[in-house]
Coordinates of N, CA, C and O in Angstrom, one line a residue:
X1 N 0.8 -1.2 0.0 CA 0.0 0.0 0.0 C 0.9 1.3 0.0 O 0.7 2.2 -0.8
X2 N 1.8 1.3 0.9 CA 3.4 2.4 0.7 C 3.6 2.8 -0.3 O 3.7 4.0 -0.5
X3 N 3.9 1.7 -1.5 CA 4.4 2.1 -2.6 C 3.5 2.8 -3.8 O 4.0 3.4 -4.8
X4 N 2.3 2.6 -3.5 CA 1.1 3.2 -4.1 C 0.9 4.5 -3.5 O 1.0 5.4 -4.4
X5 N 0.6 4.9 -2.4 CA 1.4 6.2 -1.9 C 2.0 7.2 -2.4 O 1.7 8.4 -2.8
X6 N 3.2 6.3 -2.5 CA 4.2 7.3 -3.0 C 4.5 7.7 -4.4 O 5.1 8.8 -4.9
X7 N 3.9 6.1 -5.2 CA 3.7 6.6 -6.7 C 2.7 7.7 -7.2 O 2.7 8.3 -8.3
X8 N 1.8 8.0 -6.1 CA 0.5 9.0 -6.1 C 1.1 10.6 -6.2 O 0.6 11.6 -6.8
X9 N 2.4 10.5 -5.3 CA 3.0 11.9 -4.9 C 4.3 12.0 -5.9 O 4.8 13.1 -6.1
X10 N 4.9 10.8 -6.7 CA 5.9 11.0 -7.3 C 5.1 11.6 -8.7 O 5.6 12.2 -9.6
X11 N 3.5 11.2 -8.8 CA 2.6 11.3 -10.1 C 2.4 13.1 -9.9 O 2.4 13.8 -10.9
X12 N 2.3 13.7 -8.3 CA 2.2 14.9 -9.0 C 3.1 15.7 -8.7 O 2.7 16.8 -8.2
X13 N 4.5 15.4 -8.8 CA 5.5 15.8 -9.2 C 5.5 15.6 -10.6 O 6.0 16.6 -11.2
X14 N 5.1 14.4 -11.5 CA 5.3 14.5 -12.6 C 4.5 15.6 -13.4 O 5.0 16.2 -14.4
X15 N 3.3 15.7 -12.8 CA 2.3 16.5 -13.2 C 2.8 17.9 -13.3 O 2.7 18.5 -14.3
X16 N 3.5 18.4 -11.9 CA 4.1 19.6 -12.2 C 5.0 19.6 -13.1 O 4.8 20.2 -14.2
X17 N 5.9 19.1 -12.9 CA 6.7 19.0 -14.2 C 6.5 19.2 -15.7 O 7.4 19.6 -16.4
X18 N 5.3 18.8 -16.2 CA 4.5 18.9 -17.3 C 3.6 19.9 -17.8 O 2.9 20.1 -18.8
X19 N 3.8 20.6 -16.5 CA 2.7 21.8 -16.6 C 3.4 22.6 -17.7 O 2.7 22.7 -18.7
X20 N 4.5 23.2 -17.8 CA 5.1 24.3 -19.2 C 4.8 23.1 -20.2 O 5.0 23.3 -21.3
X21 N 4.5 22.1 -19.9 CA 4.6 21.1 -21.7 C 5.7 20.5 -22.4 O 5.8 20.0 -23.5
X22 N 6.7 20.7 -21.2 CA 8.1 20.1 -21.5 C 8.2 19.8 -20.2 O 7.5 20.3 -19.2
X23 N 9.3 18.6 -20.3 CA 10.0 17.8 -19.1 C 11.4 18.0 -19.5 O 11.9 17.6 -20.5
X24 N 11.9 18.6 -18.8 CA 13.4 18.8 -19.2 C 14.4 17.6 -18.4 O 13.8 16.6 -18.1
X25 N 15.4 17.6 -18.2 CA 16.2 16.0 -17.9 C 16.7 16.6 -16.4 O 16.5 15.8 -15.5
X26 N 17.1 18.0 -16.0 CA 17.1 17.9 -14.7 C 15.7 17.8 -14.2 O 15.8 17.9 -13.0
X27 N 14.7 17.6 -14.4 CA 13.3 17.6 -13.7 C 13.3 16.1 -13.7 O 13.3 15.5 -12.7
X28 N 13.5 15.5 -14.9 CA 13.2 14.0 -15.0 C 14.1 13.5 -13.6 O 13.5 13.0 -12.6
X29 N 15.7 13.7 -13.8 CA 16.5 13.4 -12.9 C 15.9 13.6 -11.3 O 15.7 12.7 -10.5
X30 N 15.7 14.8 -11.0 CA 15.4 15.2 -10.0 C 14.5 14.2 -9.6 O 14.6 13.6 -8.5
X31 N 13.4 14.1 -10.5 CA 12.0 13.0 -9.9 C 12.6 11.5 -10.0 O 12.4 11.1 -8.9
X32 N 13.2 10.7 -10.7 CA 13.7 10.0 -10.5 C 14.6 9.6 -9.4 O 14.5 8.4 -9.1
X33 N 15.6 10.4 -8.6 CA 16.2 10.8 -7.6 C 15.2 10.9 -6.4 O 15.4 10.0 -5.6
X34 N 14.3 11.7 -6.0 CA 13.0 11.7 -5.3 C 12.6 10.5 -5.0 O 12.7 10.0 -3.9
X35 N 11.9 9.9 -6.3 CA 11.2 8.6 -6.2 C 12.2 7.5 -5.7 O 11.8 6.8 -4.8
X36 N 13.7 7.2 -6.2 CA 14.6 6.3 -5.6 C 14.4 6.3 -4.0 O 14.3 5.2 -3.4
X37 N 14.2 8.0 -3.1 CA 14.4 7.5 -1.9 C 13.5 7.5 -1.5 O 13.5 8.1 -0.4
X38 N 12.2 7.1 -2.0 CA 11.0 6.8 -1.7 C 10.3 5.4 -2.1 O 9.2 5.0 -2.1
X39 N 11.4 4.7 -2.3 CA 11.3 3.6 -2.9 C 10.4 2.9 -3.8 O 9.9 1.8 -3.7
X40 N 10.4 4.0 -5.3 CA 10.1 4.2 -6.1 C 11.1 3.6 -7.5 O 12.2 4.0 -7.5
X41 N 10.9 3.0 -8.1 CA 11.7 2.4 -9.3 C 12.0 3.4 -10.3 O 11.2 4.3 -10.5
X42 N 13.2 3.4 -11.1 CA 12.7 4.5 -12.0 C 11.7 3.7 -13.5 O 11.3 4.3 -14.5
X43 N 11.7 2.3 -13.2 CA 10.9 1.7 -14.2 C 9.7 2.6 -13.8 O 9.1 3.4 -14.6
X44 N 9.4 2.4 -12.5 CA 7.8 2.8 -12.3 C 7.6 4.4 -12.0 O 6.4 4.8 -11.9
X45 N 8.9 5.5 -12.0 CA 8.1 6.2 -12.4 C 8.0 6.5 -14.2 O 7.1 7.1 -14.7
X46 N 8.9 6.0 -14.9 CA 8.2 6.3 -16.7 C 6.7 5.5 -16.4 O 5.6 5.8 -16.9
X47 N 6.9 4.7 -15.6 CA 5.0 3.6 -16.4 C 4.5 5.1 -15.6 O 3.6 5.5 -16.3
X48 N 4.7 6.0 -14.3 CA 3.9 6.9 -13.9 C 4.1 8.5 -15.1 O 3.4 9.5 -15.0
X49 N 4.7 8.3 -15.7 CA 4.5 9.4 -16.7 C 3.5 9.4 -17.7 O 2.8 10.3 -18.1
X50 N 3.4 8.0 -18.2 CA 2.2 7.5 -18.9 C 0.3 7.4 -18.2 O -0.8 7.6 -18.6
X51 N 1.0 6.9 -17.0 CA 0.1 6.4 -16.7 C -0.2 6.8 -14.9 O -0.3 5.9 -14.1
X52 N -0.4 8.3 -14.5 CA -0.1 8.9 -13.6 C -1.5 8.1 -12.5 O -2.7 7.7 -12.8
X53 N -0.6 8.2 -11.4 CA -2.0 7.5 -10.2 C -2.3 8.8 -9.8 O -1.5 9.8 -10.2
X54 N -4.1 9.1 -8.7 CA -4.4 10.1 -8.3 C -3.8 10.3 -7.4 O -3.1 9.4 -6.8
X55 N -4.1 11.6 -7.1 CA -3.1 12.4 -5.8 C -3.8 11.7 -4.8 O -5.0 11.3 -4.9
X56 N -3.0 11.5 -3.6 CA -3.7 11.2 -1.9 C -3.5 12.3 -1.3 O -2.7 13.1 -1.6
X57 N -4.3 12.2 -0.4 CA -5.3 12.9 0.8 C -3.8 12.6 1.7 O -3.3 11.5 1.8
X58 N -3.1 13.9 2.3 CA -1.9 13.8 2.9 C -3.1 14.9 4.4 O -3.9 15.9 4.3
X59 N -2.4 13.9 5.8 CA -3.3 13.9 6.7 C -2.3 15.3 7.6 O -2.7 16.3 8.0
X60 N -1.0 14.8 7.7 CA -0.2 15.8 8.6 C -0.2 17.1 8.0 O -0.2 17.5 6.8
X61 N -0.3 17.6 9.0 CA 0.8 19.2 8.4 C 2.3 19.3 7.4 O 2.8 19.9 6.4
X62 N 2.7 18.1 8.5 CA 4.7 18.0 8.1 C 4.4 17.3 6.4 O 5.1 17.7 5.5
X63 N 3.3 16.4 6.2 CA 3.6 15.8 5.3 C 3.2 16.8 3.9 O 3.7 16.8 2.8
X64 N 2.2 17.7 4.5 CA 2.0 18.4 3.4 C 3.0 19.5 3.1 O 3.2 19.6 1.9
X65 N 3.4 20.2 3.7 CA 4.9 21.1 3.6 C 5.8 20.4 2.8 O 6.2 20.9 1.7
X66 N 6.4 18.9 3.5 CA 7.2 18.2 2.4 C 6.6 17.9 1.1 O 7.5 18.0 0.2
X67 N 5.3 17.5 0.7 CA 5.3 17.5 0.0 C 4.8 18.8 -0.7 O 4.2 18.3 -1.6
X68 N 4.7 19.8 -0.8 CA 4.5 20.9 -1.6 C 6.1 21.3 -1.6 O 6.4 21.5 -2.8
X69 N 7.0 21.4 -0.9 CA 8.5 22.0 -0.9 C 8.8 21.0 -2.0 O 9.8 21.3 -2.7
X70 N 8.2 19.6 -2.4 CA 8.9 18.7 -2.8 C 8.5 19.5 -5.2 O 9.2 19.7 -6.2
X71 N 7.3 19.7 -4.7 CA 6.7 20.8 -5.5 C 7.2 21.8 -6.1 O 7.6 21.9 -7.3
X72 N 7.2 22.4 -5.4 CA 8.2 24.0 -5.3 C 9.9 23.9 -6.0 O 10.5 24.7 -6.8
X73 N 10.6 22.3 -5.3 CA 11.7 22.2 -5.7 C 11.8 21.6 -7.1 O 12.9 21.7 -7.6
X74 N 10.6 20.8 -8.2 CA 10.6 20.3 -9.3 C 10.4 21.5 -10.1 O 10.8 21.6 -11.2
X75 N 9.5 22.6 -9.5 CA 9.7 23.8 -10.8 C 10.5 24.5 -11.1 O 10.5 25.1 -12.2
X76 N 11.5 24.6 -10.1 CA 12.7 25.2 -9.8 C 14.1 24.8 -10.4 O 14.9 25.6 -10.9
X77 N 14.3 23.2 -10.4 CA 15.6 22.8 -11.1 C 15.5 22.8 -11.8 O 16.5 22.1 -12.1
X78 N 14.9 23.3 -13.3 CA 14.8 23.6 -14.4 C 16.1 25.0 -14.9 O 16.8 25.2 -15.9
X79 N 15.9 25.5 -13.4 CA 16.3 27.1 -13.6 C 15.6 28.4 -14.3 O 15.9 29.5 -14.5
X80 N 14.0 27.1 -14.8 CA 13.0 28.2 -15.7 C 11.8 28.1 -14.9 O 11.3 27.0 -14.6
X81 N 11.3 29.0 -14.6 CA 9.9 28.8 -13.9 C 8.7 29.9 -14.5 O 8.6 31.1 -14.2
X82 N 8.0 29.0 -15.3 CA 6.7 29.6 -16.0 C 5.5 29.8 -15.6 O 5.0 28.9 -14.8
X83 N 4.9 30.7 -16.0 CA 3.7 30.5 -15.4 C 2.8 29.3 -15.6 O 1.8 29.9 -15.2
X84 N 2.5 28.6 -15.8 CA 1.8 27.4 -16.2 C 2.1 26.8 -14.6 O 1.3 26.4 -13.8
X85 N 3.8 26.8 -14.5 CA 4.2 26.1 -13.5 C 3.8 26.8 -11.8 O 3.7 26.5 -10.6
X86 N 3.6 27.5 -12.3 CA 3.3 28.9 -11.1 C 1.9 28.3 -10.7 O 1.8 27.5 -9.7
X87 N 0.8 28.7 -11.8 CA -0.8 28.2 -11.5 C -0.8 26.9 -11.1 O -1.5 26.8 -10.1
X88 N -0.1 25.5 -11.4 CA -0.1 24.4 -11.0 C 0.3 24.3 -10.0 O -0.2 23.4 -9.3
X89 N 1.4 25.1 -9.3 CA 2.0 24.9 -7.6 C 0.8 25.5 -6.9 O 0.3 25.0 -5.9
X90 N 0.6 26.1 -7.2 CA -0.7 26.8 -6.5 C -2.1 26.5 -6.6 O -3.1 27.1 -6.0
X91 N -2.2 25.4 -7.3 CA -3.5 25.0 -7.4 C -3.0 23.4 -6.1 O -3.6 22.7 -5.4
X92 N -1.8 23.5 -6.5 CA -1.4 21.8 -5.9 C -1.2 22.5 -3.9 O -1.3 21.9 -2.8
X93 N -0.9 23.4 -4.2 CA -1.1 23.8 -2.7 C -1.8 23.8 -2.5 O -2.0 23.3 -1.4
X94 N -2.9 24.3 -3.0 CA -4.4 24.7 -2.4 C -5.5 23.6 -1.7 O -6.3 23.6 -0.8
X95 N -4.8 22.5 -2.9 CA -5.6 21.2 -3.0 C -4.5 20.6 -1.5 O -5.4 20.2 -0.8
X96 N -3.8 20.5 -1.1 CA -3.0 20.5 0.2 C -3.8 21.1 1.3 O -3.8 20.6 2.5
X97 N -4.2 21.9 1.2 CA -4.9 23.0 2.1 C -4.1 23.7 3.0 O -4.0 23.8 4.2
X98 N -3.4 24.3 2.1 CA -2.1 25.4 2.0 C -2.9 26.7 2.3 O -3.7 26.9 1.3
X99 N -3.1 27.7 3.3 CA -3.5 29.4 3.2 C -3.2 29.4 2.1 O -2.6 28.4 1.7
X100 N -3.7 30.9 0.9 CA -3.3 31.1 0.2 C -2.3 32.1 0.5 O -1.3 32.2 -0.2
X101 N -2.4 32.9 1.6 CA -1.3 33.9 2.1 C 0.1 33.0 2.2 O 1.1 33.5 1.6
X102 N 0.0 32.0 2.8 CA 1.8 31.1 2.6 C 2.2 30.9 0.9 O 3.3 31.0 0.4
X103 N 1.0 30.5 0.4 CA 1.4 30.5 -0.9 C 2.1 31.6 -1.9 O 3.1 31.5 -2.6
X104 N 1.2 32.7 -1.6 CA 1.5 33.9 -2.0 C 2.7 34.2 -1.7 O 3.5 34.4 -2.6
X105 N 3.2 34.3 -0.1 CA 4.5 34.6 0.8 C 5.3 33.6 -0.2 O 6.0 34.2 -1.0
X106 N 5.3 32.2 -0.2 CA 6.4 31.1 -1.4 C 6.7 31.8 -2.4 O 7.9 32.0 -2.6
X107 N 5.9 32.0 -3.0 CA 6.2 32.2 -4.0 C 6.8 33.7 -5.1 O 7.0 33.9 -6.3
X108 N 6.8 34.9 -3.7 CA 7.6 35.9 -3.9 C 8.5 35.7 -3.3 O 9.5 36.3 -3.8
X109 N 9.0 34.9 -1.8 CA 10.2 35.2 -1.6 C 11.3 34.2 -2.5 O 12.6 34.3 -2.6
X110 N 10.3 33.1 -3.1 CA 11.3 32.4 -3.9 C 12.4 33.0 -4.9 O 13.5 32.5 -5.3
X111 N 11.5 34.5 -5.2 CA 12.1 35.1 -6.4 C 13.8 35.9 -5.6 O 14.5 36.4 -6.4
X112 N 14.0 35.8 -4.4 CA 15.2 36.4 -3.9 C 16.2 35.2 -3.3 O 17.1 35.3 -2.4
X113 N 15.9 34.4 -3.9 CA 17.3 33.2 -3.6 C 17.7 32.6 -5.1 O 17.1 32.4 -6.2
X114 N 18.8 32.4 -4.8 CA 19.4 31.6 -5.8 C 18.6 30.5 -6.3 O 18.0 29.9 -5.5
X115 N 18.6 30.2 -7.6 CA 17.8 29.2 -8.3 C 16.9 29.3 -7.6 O 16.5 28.2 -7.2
X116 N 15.9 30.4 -7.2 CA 14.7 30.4 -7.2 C 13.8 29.0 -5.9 O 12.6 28.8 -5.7
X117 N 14.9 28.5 -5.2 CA 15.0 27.8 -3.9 C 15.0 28.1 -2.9 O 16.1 28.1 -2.6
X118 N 14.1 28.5 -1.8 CA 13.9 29.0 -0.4 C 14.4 27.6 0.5 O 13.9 26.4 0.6
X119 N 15.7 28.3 1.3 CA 16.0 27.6 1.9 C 15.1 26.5 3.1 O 14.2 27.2 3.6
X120 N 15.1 25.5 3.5 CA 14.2 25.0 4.2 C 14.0 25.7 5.5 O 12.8 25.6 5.8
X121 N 14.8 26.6 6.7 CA 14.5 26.8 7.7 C 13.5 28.2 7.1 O 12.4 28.3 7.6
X122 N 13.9 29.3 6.0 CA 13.0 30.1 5.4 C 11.9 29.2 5.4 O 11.0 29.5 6.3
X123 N 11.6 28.2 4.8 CA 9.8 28.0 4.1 C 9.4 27.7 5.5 O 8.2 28.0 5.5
X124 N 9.8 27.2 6.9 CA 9.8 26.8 7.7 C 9.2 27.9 8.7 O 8.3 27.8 9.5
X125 N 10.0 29.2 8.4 CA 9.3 30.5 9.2 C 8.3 31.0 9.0 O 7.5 31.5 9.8
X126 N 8.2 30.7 7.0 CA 6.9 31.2 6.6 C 5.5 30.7 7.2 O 4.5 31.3 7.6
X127 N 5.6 29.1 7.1 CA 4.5 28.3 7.9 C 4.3 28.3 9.1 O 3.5 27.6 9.7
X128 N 5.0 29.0 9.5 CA 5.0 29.0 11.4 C 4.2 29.9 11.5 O 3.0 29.6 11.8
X129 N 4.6 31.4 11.3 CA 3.7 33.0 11.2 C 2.5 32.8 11.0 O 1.7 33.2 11.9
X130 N 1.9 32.1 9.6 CA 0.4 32.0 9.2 C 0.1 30.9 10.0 O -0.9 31.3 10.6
X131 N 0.2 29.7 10.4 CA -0.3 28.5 11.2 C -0.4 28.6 12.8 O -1.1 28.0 13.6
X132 N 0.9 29.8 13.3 CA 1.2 29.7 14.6 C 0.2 31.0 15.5 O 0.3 31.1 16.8

């Protein structure tokens, strides 16, 4: 059941990924890399490129942060971030039940770090202020 799980979350990583309409090879890599320590195959994520499972219902807080940061970091290794990819993180937050104010906060302070990457203790302050 684990591995179904996680092919669910490695699926909308792929999804983001696909939002500009290109998959570029650091994105591929990246999700491949991801899915490895999630014990994910990289056979089974191409069958998940083809053939994406639906998203699951993530119950924690922690799990939803990791997985939206997990989000945030596939639009990002590209070094190009489009809007396509913009509306998809934010729709994929929302469906998370992400504030939109954290969202909003992500995704401008993203624009003042290197490669467009908020370090983890930053995204960490951001979620604390609106949740705490």
């Amino acid at each position: 059941m684990r591995n179904q799980e996680n092919q669910a979350l490695i699926s909308d990583l792929i999804q983001l990924a696909k939002a500009d309409e290109k998959v570029t090879d650091s994105e591929y890599d990246f999700i491949v890399r991801i899915a490895a320590r999630m014990g994910v195959s990289s056979e089974e994520v191409n069958t998940l490129f083809h053939h994406p499972q639906p998203s699951k219902v993530l119950y924690t807080e922690l799990e939803r942060i990791t997985h939206f940061y997990k989000l945030v970091l596939v639009m990002n290794v590209d070094n190009e971030t489009h809007e396509k990819e913009i509306v998809a993180v934010r729709n994929f937050g929302l469906k998370l039940g992400i504030r939109p104010g954290v969202l909003d906060q992500i995704l401008q302070r993203m624009e003042t770090y290197d490669n467009n990457v908020i370090p983890t203790e930053e995204l960490m302050k951001i979620f604390q202020t609106y949740y705490n």
